[in-house]
Amino acid sequence: NHYIVCGYGRMGKILCKEFKANNVDFVVIEKFEENLKDEEDLLYIIGDATKDEILKSAGIKRAKGIISLLPSDAENLYVVVSARFLNPEIFIVARATDEEARIKLKMAGANKAICPYHIGGLRIAQSVLRPNVVDFLEFATGSEFKDIQIEEIFVSRDSKLVGKTLKDAKIGEKLKAIVVGIKRADGKIEFNPSASTIIEAGDIIIGIGSLESLSLLSQMASGEKEII
Amino acid sequence: NHYIVCGYGRMGKILCKEFKANNVDFVVIEKFEENLKDEEDLLYIIGDATKDEILKSAGIKRAKGIISLLPSDAENLYVVVSARFLNPEIFIVARATDEEARIKLKMAGANKAICPYHIGGLRIAQSVLRPNVVDFLEFATGSEFKDIQIEEIFVSRDSKLVGKTLKDAKIGEKLKAIVVGIKRADGKIEFNPSASTIIEAGDIIIGIGSLESLSLLSQMASGEKEII
Ligand SMILES: [Ca+2]
Ligand SMILES: [Ca+2]
């Protein structure tokens, strides 16, 4: 139930730092040992991630996901195809240099393909058009600032929230959390659900609130805690 | 009141596309004419953005902002210093290749410095840790999907919202919009404000809702429309 990170370059380093901060188990595959010097507390394999035996030694068959951040689109495509072949269920993310590569990586079996220049260009546009929204979302998605978070919370069938409306569950009133979306078990998303919306088992609640209120909501949604 | 985009590479193209979609006035400065071929409807200057006369011919003295997306940190730093010298009030965004460059660009006068690999790495981490939050935010920040938006809305002193609580303004009840934050005139942000929070002139409301409800809220906040 671990993740495999292929390539320990600039993006790989940032990703691994976030994984550590979130207690995610992962192993890095990197070709050049010198790129790993001075790294403490990092599980890694020196080798070429386009080779099946290296992917196997990283435990691809039992891994939850693989993130391919090799320098070229060709190498990342190769890893996507190899990973999908070795583990049909694995969640695959790959880096793309442009929109063309993004489409090909998804065709080859990547669940997500991310183009840093595309995301960077959009972010710059947003920081000019909506600077305060960008700041708000940086606070909400970053883990340093605990007063405001945006989280997804799975509703278990054991939760006492099941069958209650948002109003009766008192998520706003008592928990001081806001439900901005509910993804239903069939994949449909209800945006800004009204107070009379009924919570169902298998829902994924998109909530905004303090770390503390969202942790409480999460415990209520898992069935670990009674509702308040 | 226009923007200047220096460098029409991959990030520059994405940025300009978003600017067009949002009816932002801008002019591009690009060194190589061949990078601009096949571009219709694009205002541009062929030249080197590190030269003051080129920045002046792009109207830097009356521009609202400048975005420097040249290939090297050294060139972007040069543009930041030149732009700040030529227009002390201008909003400056620059691309950085790493955290070190990001700090230097900000020291030199950039209002924001954005590192695409950093943002890309964080986005990948989020798409593994919180895939549904990432999807939600793509819907909310992208302009294609109109059922859900996140916007910042300035409250004018002429608005009838001034002095009202969020509850009395009926932003939730009538407009079906959610206020997730209020940035006060002094720069402080109140997250998830309660129903009894009073709206003040000069506030910036961070709202989530449909394009339609946020447009209405925006008209009410500008004083253009009475409150509902
Ligand atoms: Ca946060
Ligand atoms: Ca949208």
Short mmCIF file of C-alpha atoms and ligand atoms in Angstrom, two decimals:
data_model
loop_
_atom_site.label_atom_id
_atom_site.label_comp_id
_atom_site.label_asym_id
_atom_site.label_seq_id
_atom_site.Cartn_x
_atom_site.Cartn_y
_atom_site.Cartn_z
CA ASN A 1 0.00 0.00 0.00
CA HIS A 2 2.88 2.34 -0.81
CA TYR A 3 3.72 4.75 -3.63
CA ILE A 4 6.63 4.64 -6.06
CA VAL A 5 8.22 7.94 -7.15
CA CYS A 6 10.31 7.64 -10.33
CA GLY A 7 12.89 10.42 -10.67
CA TYR A 8 14.26 12.55 -7.85
CA GLY A 9 14.61 15.88 -9.65
CA ARG A 10 13.07 19.21 -8.70
CA MET A 11 9.46 18.00 -8.85
CA GLY A 12 10.32 14.67 -7.23
CA LYS A 13 11.92 16.42 -4.25
CA ILE A 14 8.87 18.64 -3.65
CA LEU A 15 6.53 15.67 -4.00
CA CYS A 16 8.53 13.54 -1.52
CA LYS A 17 8.60 16.38 1.00
CA GLU A 18 4.78 16.61 0.85
CA PHE A 19 4.47 12.82 1.09
CA LYS A 20 6.63 12.85 4.22
CA ALA A 21 4.61 15.68 5.75
CA ASN A 22 1.47 13.58 5.18
CA ASN A 23 2.98 10.29 6.43
CA VAL A 24 2.65 8.59 3.04
CA ASP A 25 4.80 5.45 2.56
CA PHE A 26 6.87 5.68 -0.60
CA VAL A 27 10.05 4.53 -2.30
CA VAL A 28 12.08 6.56 -4.81
CA ILE A 29 13.66 5.13 -7.97
CA GLU A 30 16.52 7.33 -9.20
CA LYS A 31 19.17 6.61 -11.82
CA PHE A 32 22.00 8.69 -10.39
CA GLU A 33 23.17 8.13 -6.84
CA GLU A 34 24.64 11.66 -6.60
CA ASN A 35 21.08 13.09 -6.80
CA LEU A 36 20.34 11.34 -3.51
CA LYS A 37 23.34 12.43 -1.51
CA ASP A 38 22.61 14.24 1.77
CA GLU A 39 19.15 12.65 1.87
CA GLU A 40 18.32 11.17 5.22
CA ASP A 41 15.28 9.12 5.99
CA LEU A 42 14.55 8.37 2.35
CA LEU A 43 13.82 4.88 1.06
CA TYR A 44 15.30 4.57 -2.44
CA ILE A 45 16.52 2.27 -5.19
CA ILE A 46 19.29 3.27 -7.58
CA GLY A 47 18.23 2.18 -11.05
CA ASP A 48 16.35 2.86 -14.26
CA ALA A 49 12.57 3.03 -13.73
CA THR A 50 11.93 2.00 -17.35
CA LYS A 51 13.22 -1.50 -16.46
CA ASP A 52 10.59 -4.00 -15.23
CA GLU A 53 12.97 -5.61 -12.71
CA ILE A 54 13.55 -2.23 -11.05
CA LEU A 55 9.80 -1.56 -10.85
CA LYS A 56 9.33 -5.05 -9.42
CA SER A 57 12.04 -4.52 -6.80
CA ALA A 58 10.17 -1.33 -5.79
CA GLY A 59 7.14 -3.54 -5.12
CA ILE A 60 5.00 -2.41 -8.06
CA LYS A 61 2.68 -5.40 -7.79
CA ARG A 62 1.44 -4.40 -4.35
CA ALA A 63 1.89 -0.61 -4.70
CA LYS A 64 -1.08 1.75 -4.49
CA GLY A 65 0.32 4.26 -6.96
CA ILE A 66 3.28 5.28 -9.06
CA ILE A 67 4.34 8.80 -10.04
CA SER A 68 6.63 9.05 -13.06
CA LEU A 69 8.72 12.24 -13.15
CA LEU A 70 11.49 11.23 -15.54
CA PRO A 71 13.04 13.93 -17.77
CA SER A 72 11.44 12.96 -21.11
CA ASP A 73 7.88 12.21 -22.21
CA ALA A 74 9.17 9.03 -23.91
CA GLU A 75 10.59 7.68 -20.65
CA ASN A 76 7.44 8.57 -18.71
CA LEU A 77 5.25 6.91 -21.35
CA TYR A 78 7.39 3.79 -21.07
CA VAL A 79 6.95 3.74 -17.28
CA VAL A 80 3.16 4.25 -17.64
CA VAL A 81 2.82 1.28 -20.00
CA SER A 82 5.12 -0.92 -17.87
CA ALA A 83 3.33 -0.03 -14.64
CA ARG A 84 -0.13 -0.65 -16.11
CA PHE A 85 1.09 -4.02 -17.45
CA LEU A 86 2.61 -5.09 -14.12
CA ASN A 87 -0.30 -3.86 -11.99
CA PRO A 88 -3.66 -3.24 -13.69
CA GLU A 89 -5.12 -1.59 -10.55
CA ILE A 90 -2.33 0.88 -9.75
CA PHE A 91 -2.98 4.66 -9.74
CA ILE A 92 -0.57 6.22 -12.25
CA VAL A 93 0.44 9.89 -12.40
CA ALA A 94 2.94 11.11 -15.01
CA ARG A 95 4.60 14.37 -15.84
CA ALA A 96 3.99 15.73 -19.36
CA THR A 97 5.96 18.49 -21.09
CA ASP A 98 2.97 19.67 -23.14
CA GLU A 99 -0.68 19.05 -23.99
CA GLU A 100 0.19 16.56 -26.77
CA ALA A 101 2.21 14.43 -24.37
CA ARG A 102 -0.53 14.75 -21.75
CA ILE A 103 -3.06 13.15 -24.09
CA LYS A 104 -0.67 10.35 -25.07
CA LEU A 105 0.22 9.55 -21.46
CA LYS A 106 -3.47 9.27 -20.60
CA MET A 107 -4.12 7.09 -23.67
CA ALA A 108 -1.28 4.82 -22.51
CA GLY A 109 -2.96 4.29 -19.14
CA ALA A 110 -2.01 7.18 -16.83
CA ASN A 111 -4.84 8.19 -14.49
CA LYS A 112 -3.50 11.72 -14.41
CA ALA A 113 -0.88 13.51 -16.49
CA ILE A 114 0.35 16.83 -15.19
CA CYS A 115 2.14 19.50 -17.19
CA PRO A 116 4.04 21.89 -14.85
CA TYR A 117 4.18 24.71 -17.41
CA HIS A 118 0.45 24.50 -17.97
CA ILE A 119 -0.27 24.59 -14.24
CA GLY A 120 2.29 27.37 -13.77
CA GLY A 121 0.74 29.48 -16.54
CA LEU A 122 -2.76 29.04 -15.10
CA ARG A 123 -1.51 29.88 -11.61
CA ILE A 124 0.08 33.10 -12.84
CA ALA A 125 -3.14 34.07 -14.63
CA GLN A 126 -5.08 33.41 -11.42
CA SER A 127 -2.61 35.37 -9.30
CA VAL A 128 -3.23 38.40 -11.53
CA LEU A 129 -6.99 37.94 -11.99
CA ARG A 130 -7.85 36.69 -8.48
CA PRO A 131 -4.89 37.27 -6.14
CA ASN A 132 -6.97 36.84 -2.98
CA VAL A 133 -8.50 33.58 -4.17
CA VAL A 134 -4.98 32.28 -4.84
CA ASP A 135 -3.88 33.29 -1.33
CA PHE A 136 -6.99 31.71 0.19
CA LEU A 137 -6.41 28.43 -1.65
CA GLU A 138 -2.73 28.40 -0.68
CA PHE A 139 -3.78 28.67 2.96
CA ALA A 140 -6.49 26.04 2.53
CA THR A 141 -4.48 23.44 0.61
CA GLY A 142 -1.19 23.94 2.47
CA SER A 143 -0.73 22.04 5.71
CA GLU A 144 1.22 24.70 7.67
CA PHE A 145 -1.79 26.91 8.30
CA LYS A 146 -4.32 25.03 10.43
CA ASP A 147 -7.14 27.61 10.71
CA ILE A 148 -8.36 26.77 7.24
CA GLN A 149 -8.28 23.50 5.32
CA ILE A 150 -10.11 21.98 2.40
CA GLU A 151 -10.48 18.24 2.72
CA GLU A 152 -12.34 15.29 1.25
CA ILE A 153 -14.09 13.05 3.75
CA PHE A 154 -15.50 9.62 2.97
CA VAL A 155 -18.83 8.71 4.61
CA SER A 156 -18.82 5.12 5.82
CA ARG A 157 -22.00 3.06 6.06
CA ASP A 158 -21.34 2.85 9.82
CA SER A 159 -21.52 6.61 10.23
CA LYS A 160 -24.40 8.16 12.13
CA LEU A 161 -24.36 10.93 9.49
CA VAL A 162 -25.97 8.57 6.95
CA GLY A 163 -29.58 9.51 6.27
CA LYS A 164 -29.29 12.89 8.00
CA THR A 165 -29.64 16.23 6.25
CA LEU A 166 -26.70 18.65 6.41
CA LYS A 167 -28.84 20.81 8.71
CA ASP A 168 -29.65 17.96 11.13
CA ALA A 169 -26.03 16.82 11.11
CA LYS A 170 -25.19 20.35 12.37
CA ILE A 171 -21.97 20.43 10.35
CA GLY A 172 -22.27 24.18 9.98
CA GLU A 173 -23.86 25.05 13.29
CA LYS A 174 -21.79 22.93 15.68
CA LEU A 175 -18.67 21.99 13.72
CA LYS A 176 -18.24 25.35 11.97
CA ALA A 177 -17.35 23.52 8.77
CA ILE A 178 -18.78 24.27 5.34
CA VAL A 179 -19.76 21.57 2.85
CA VAL A 180 -19.00 22.99 -0.61
CA GLY A 181 -19.57 19.78 -2.52
CA ILE A 182 -20.69 16.16 -2.20
CA LYS A 183 -19.47 13.52 -4.61
CA ARG A 184 -22.04 10.74 -4.62
CA ALA A 185 -21.17 7.06 -4.94
CA ASP A 186 -22.20 7.18 -8.63
CA GLY A 187 -19.55 9.87 -9.29
CA LYS A 188 -21.94 12.82 -9.65
CA ILE A 189 -20.95 15.96 -7.76
CA GLU A 190 -23.47 18.22 -6.04
CA PHE A 191 -22.02 21.69 -5.66
CA ASN A 192 -22.96 23.93 -2.72
CA PRO A 193 -25.53 21.44 -1.40
CA SER A 194 -28.46 23.00 0.46
CA ALA A 195 -29.23 22.43 4.15
CA SER A 196 -31.88 19.84 3.21
CA THR A 197 -29.42 17.63 1.27
CA ILE A 198 -29.31 14.11 2.72
CA ILE A 199 -25.93 12.50 3.45
CA GLU A 200 -25.60 8.98 2.02
CA ALA A 201 -23.19 6.12 2.65
CA GLY A 202 -20.35 6.25 0.12
CA ASP A 203 -20.51 10.04 -0.25
CA ILE A 204 -17.30 12.01 -0.40
CA ILE A 205 -17.84 15.34 1.35
CA ILE A 206 -15.68 18.28 0.22
CA GLY A 207 -15.44 20.41 3.35
CA ILE A 208 -13.82 23.70 4.29
CA GLY A 209 -13.05 24.53 7.91
CA SER A 210 -10.32 24.47 10.53
CA LEU A 211 -8.12 21.39 10.77
CA GLU A 212 -9.83 20.64 14.09
CA SER A 213 -13.42 20.79 12.79
CA LEU A 214 -12.58 18.74 9.71
CA SER A 215 -10.87 16.08 11.86
CA LEU A 216 -14.02 15.85 13.97
CA LEU A 217 -16.20 15.63 10.85
CA SER A 218 -13.90 12.93 9.52
CA GLN A 219 -14.26 10.90 12.72
CA MET A 220 -18.04 11.26 12.53
CA ALA A 221 -18.02 10.22 8.87
CA SER A 222 -15.94 7.11 9.53
CA GLY A 223 -18.30 6.04 12.31
CA GLU A 224 -15.48 6.32 14.86
CA LYS A 225 -17.35 9.07 16.72
CA GLU A 226 -21.05 9.68 17.38
CA ILE A 227 -22.43 12.83 15.82
CA ILE A 228 -22.39 15.92 18.00
CA ASN B 1 -4.27 49.74 -17.31
CA HIS B 2 -2.88 46.84 -19.30
CA TYR B 3 -0.49 43.96 -18.59
CA ILE B 4 2.86 43.20 -20.21
CA VAL B 5 3.81 39.55 -20.78
CA CYS B 6 7.55 39.03 -21.36
CA GLY B 7 8.33 35.79 -23.19
CA TYR B 8 5.91 33.80 -25.33
CA GLY B 9 7.02 30.27 -24.50
CA ARG B 10 4.91 27.46 -23.08
CA MET B 11 3.87 29.30 -19.93
CA GLY B 12 3.40 32.58 -21.79
CA LYS B 13 1.00 30.94 -24.25
CA ILE B 14 -1.16 29.44 -21.49
CA LEU B 15 -1.19 32.74 -19.60
CA CYS B 16 -2.21 34.75 -22.71
CA LYS B 17 -5.00 32.28 -23.46
CA GLU B 18 -6.41 32.79 -19.95
CA PHE B 19 -6.01 36.55 -20.22
CA LYS B 20 -8.00 36.51 -23.49
CA ALA B 21 -10.71 34.35 -21.96
CA ASN B 22 -11.01 36.92 -19.15
CA ASN B 23 -10.90 39.99 -21.43
CA VAL B 24 -7.66 41.28 -19.94
CA ASP B 25 -5.77 43.85 -22.05
CA PHE B 26 -2.17 42.83 -22.57
CA VAL B 27 0.83 43.11 -24.87
CA VAL B 28 3.50 40.44 -25.40
CA ILE B 29 7.24 41.13 -25.68
CA GLU B 30 9.02 38.28 -27.45
CA LYS B 31 12.56 38.14 -28.83
CA PHE B 32 11.96 35.75 -31.72
CA GLU B 33 9.35 36.52 -34.33
CA GLU B 34 9.01 32.84 -35.31
CA ASN B 35 7.52 32.10 -31.86
CA LEU B 36 4.61 34.36 -32.76
CA LYS B 37 3.76 32.97 -36.17
CA ASP B 38 0.18 31.75 -36.64
CA GLU B 39 -0.94 33.98 -33.78
CA GLU B 40 -3.99 36.02 -34.64
CA ASP B 41 -5.48 38.68 -32.46
CA LEU B 42 -2.34 39.11 -30.39
CA LEU B 43 -0.78 42.48 -29.62
CA TYR B 44 3.01 42.06 -29.53
CA ILE B 45 6.41 43.71 -29.76
CA ILE B 46 9.45 41.89 -31.14
CA GLY B 47 12.36 42.73 -28.85
CA ASP B 48 14.38 42.01 -25.74
CA ALA B 49 12.40 42.65 -22.54
CA THR B 50 15.60 43.31 -20.59
CA LYS B 51 15.98 46.60 -22.55
CA ASP B 52 14.34 49.67 -21.00
CA GLU B 53 13.31 51.11 -24.38
CA ILE B 54 11.39 47.93 -25.19
CA LEU B 55 9.61 48.02 -21.82
CA LYS B 56 8.82 51.69 -22.43
CA SER B 57 7.42 50.97 -25.88
CA ALA B 58 5.16 48.37 -24.24
CA GLY B 59 3.81 51.19 -22.04
CA ILE B 60 5.39 50.12 -18.76
CA LYS B 61 4.83 53.51 -17.14
CA ARG B 62 1.05 53.22 -17.34
CA ALA B 63 0.80 49.40 -17.14
CA LYS B 64 -1.01 47.69 -14.28
CA GLY B 65 1.27 44.67 -14.18
CA ILE B 66 4.13 42.83 -15.84
CA ILE B 67 4.74 39.09 -15.96
CA SER B 68 8.30 38.02 -16.73
CA LEU B 69 8.57 34.50 -18.18
CA LEU B 70 12.00 34.65 -19.80
CA PRO B 71 14.09 31.45 -19.93
CA SER B 72 16.66 32.26 -17.22
CA ASP B 73 16.40 33.54 -13.64
CA ALA B 74 19.06 36.16 -14.49
CA GLU B 75 16.93 37.63 -17.30
CA ASN B 76 13.79 37.61 -15.15
CA LEU B 77 15.65 39.31 -12.29
CA TYR B 78 16.82 41.97 -14.73
CA VAL B 79 13.26 42.58 -15.90
CA VAL B 80 12.00 42.77 -12.29
CA VAL B 81 14.57 45.43 -11.36
CA SER B 82 13.97 47.41 -14.59
CA ALA B 83 10.19 47.29 -14.21
CA ARG B 84 10.29 48.36 -10.56
CA PHE B 85 12.63 51.25 -11.52
CA LEU B 86 10.43 52.42 -14.40
CA ASN B 87 7.13 52.06 -12.52
CA PRO B 88 7.22 51.89 -8.71
CA GLU B 89 3.52 50.96 -8.50
CA ILE B 90 3.40 48.11 -11.05
CA PHE B 91 2.40 44.56 -10.01
CA ILE B 92 5.30 42.27 -10.93
CA VAL B 93 5.13 38.49 -11.32
CA ALA B 94 8.20 36.49 -12.34
CA ARG B 95 8.98 32.89 -13.08
CA ALA B 96 11.63 31.23 -10.90
CA THR B 97 13.40 27.94 -11.60
CA ASP B 98 13.88 27.12 -7.92
CA GLU B 99 13.33 28.31 -4.35
CA GLU B 100 16.65 30.20 -4.29
CA ALA B 101 15.71 32.21 -7.37
CA ARG B 102 12.22 32.76 -5.96
CA ILE B 103 13.63 34.49 -2.90
CA LYS B 104 16.00 36.64 -4.99
CA LEU B 105 13.25 37.71 -7.40
CA LYS B 106 11.10 38.78 -4.46
CA MET B 107 14.03 40.63 -2.87
CA ALA B 108 14.53 42.45 -6.17
CA GLY B 109 10.96 43.72 -6.16
CA ALA B 110 8.69 41.02 -7.61
CA ASN B 111 5.26 40.89 -5.92
CA LYS B 112 5.02 37.20 -6.73
CA ALA B 113 7.58 34.69 -7.99
CA ILE B 114 6.26 31.39 -9.22
CA CYS B 115 8.21 28.20 -9.67
CA PRO B 116 6.39 25.80 -12.04
CA TYR B 117 8.21 22.72 -10.75
CA HIS B 118 7.29 23.58 -7.19
CA ILE B 119 3.64 24.10 -8.09
CA GLY B 120 3.68 20.95 -10.24
CA GLY B 121 5.14 18.86 -7.41
CA LEU B 122 2.57 20.15 -4.92
CA ARG B 123 -0.25 19.53 -7.38
CA ILE B 124 0.85 15.92 -7.90
CA ALA B 125 1.01 15.39 -4.14
CA GLN B 126 -2.52 16.82 -3.81
CA SER B 127 -3.84 14.70 -6.67
CA VAL B 128 -2.66 11.58 -4.80
CA LEU B 129 -3.63 12.71 -1.28
CA ARG B 130 -6.88 14.54 -2.12
CA PRO B 131 -7.95 13.69 -5.69
CA ASN B 132 -11.52 14.92 -5.19
CA VAL B 133 -10.41 18.24 -3.75
CA VAL B 134 -8.17 18.72 -6.80
CA ASP B 135 -11.10 17.97 -9.13
CA PHE B 136 -13.37 20.32 -7.17
CA LEU B 137 -10.84 23.15 -7.34
CA GLU B 138 -10.27 22.58 -11.07
CA PHE B 139 -14.00 22.99 -11.61
CA ALA B 140 -14.16 26.03 -9.33
CA THR B 141 -11.12 27.90 -10.67
CA GLY B 142 -11.61 27.00 -14.35
CA SER B 143 -13.96 29.16 -16.36
CA GLU B 144 -15.50 26.45 -18.56
CA PHE B 145 -17.67 24.99 -15.86
CA LYS B 146 -20.21 27.59 -14.71
CA ASP B 147 -22.07 25.68 -11.97
CA ILE B 148 -19.26 26.29 -9.53
CA GLN B 149 -16.85 29.20 -9.22
CA ILE B 150 -14.64 30.67 -6.55
CA GLU B 151 -14.34 34.44 -6.82
CA GLU B 152 -13.15 37.48 -4.91
CA ILE B 153 -15.63 40.33 -4.67
CA PHE B 154 -14.78 43.84 -3.51
CA VAL B 155 -17.37 45.59 -1.32
CA SER B 156 -17.75 49.25 -2.31
CA ARG B 157 -18.78 51.92 0.18
CA ASP B 158 -21.87 52.48 -2.01
CA SER B 159 -23.05 48.91 -1.54
CA LYS B 160 -26.19 48.23 0.47
CA LEU B 161 -24.37 45.18 1.87
CA VAL B 162 -22.24 47.46 4.08
CA GLY B 163 -23.24 47.19 7.74
CA LYS B 164 -25.37 44.07 7.20
CA THR B 165 -24.59 40.66 8.66
CA LEU B 166 -24.07 37.76 6.26
CA LYS B 167 -27.39 36.38 7.50
CA ASP B 168 -29.31 39.62 6.85
CA ALA B 169 -27.65 40.01 3.44
CA LYS B 170 -29.16 36.57 2.61
CA ILE B 171 -26.11 35.60 0.59
CA GLY B 172 -26.63 31.95 1.49
CA GLU B 173 -30.42 31.86 1.66
CA LYS B 174 -31.32 33.81 -1.49
CA LEU B 175 -28.16 33.85 -3.60
CA LYS B 176 -27.09 30.26 -2.82
CA ALA B 177 -23.50 31.46 -2.51
CA ILE B 178 -21.13 30.57 0.33
CA VAL B 179 -18.75 33.05 1.90
CA VAL B 180 -15.62 31.07 2.83
CA GLY B 181 -13.48 34.07 3.75
CA ILE B 182 -13.48 37.84 4.16
CA LYS B 183 -10.31 39.85 3.73
CA ARG B 184 -10.74 43.07 5.68
CA ALA B 185 -9.38 46.42 4.55
CA ASP B 186 -6.49 46.02 7.04
CA GLY B 187 -5.40 42.81 5.28
CA LYS B 188 -6.62 40.37 7.97
CA ILE B 189 -8.55 37.37 6.67
CA GLU B 190 -11.54 35.90 8.53
CA PHE B 191 -12.00 32.29 7.49
CA ASN B 192 -15.45 30.67 7.41
CA PRO B 193 -17.14 33.78 8.84
CA SER B 194 -20.26 33.10 10.90
CA ALA B 195 -23.77 34.28 9.98
CA SER B 196 -23.44 37.20 12.40
CA THR B 197 -20.30 38.61 10.73
CA ILE B 198 -20.86 42.20 9.57
CA ILE B 199 -19.86 43.17 6.02
CA GLU B 200 -17.74 46.36 5.87
CA ALA B 201 -16.79 48.73 3.07
CA GLY B 202 -13.45 47.71 1.60
CA ASP B 203 -13.93 44.01 2.39
CA ILE B 204 -12.95 41.43 -0.18
CA ILE B 205 -15.39 38.53 0.00
CA ILE B 206 -14.12 35.09 -1.09
CA GLY B 207 -17.27 33.39 -2.36
CA ILE B 208 -18.14 29.98 -3.77
CA GLY B 209 -21.26 29.51 -5.88
CA SER B 210 -22.53 29.36 -9.44
CA LEU B 211 -21.28 31.96 -11.92
CA GLU B 212 -24.76 33.43 -11.86
CA SER B 213 -25.02 33.84 -8.09
CA LEU B 214 -21.52 35.27 -7.81
CA SER B 215 -22.27 37.80 -10.59
CA LEU B 216 -25.33 38.93 -8.67
CA LEU B 217 -23.35 39.17 -5.44
CA SER B 218 -20.72 41.16 -7.29
CA GLN B 219 -23.33 43.63 -8.57
CA MET B 220 -24.71 44.00 -5.06
CA ALA B 221 -21.21 44.52 -3.67
CA SER B 222 -20.35 47.22 -6.21
CA GLY B 223 -23.56 49.09 -5.39
CA GLU B 224 -24.80 48.58 -8.96
CA LYS B 225 -27.75 46.53 -7.70
CA GLU B 226 -29.91 46.77 -4.57
CA ILE B 227 -29.67 43.81 -2.27
CA ILE B 228 -32.23 41.06 -2.82
CA CA C 1 -4.24 25.04 5.55
CA CA C 2 -15.80 26.95 -12.75
#
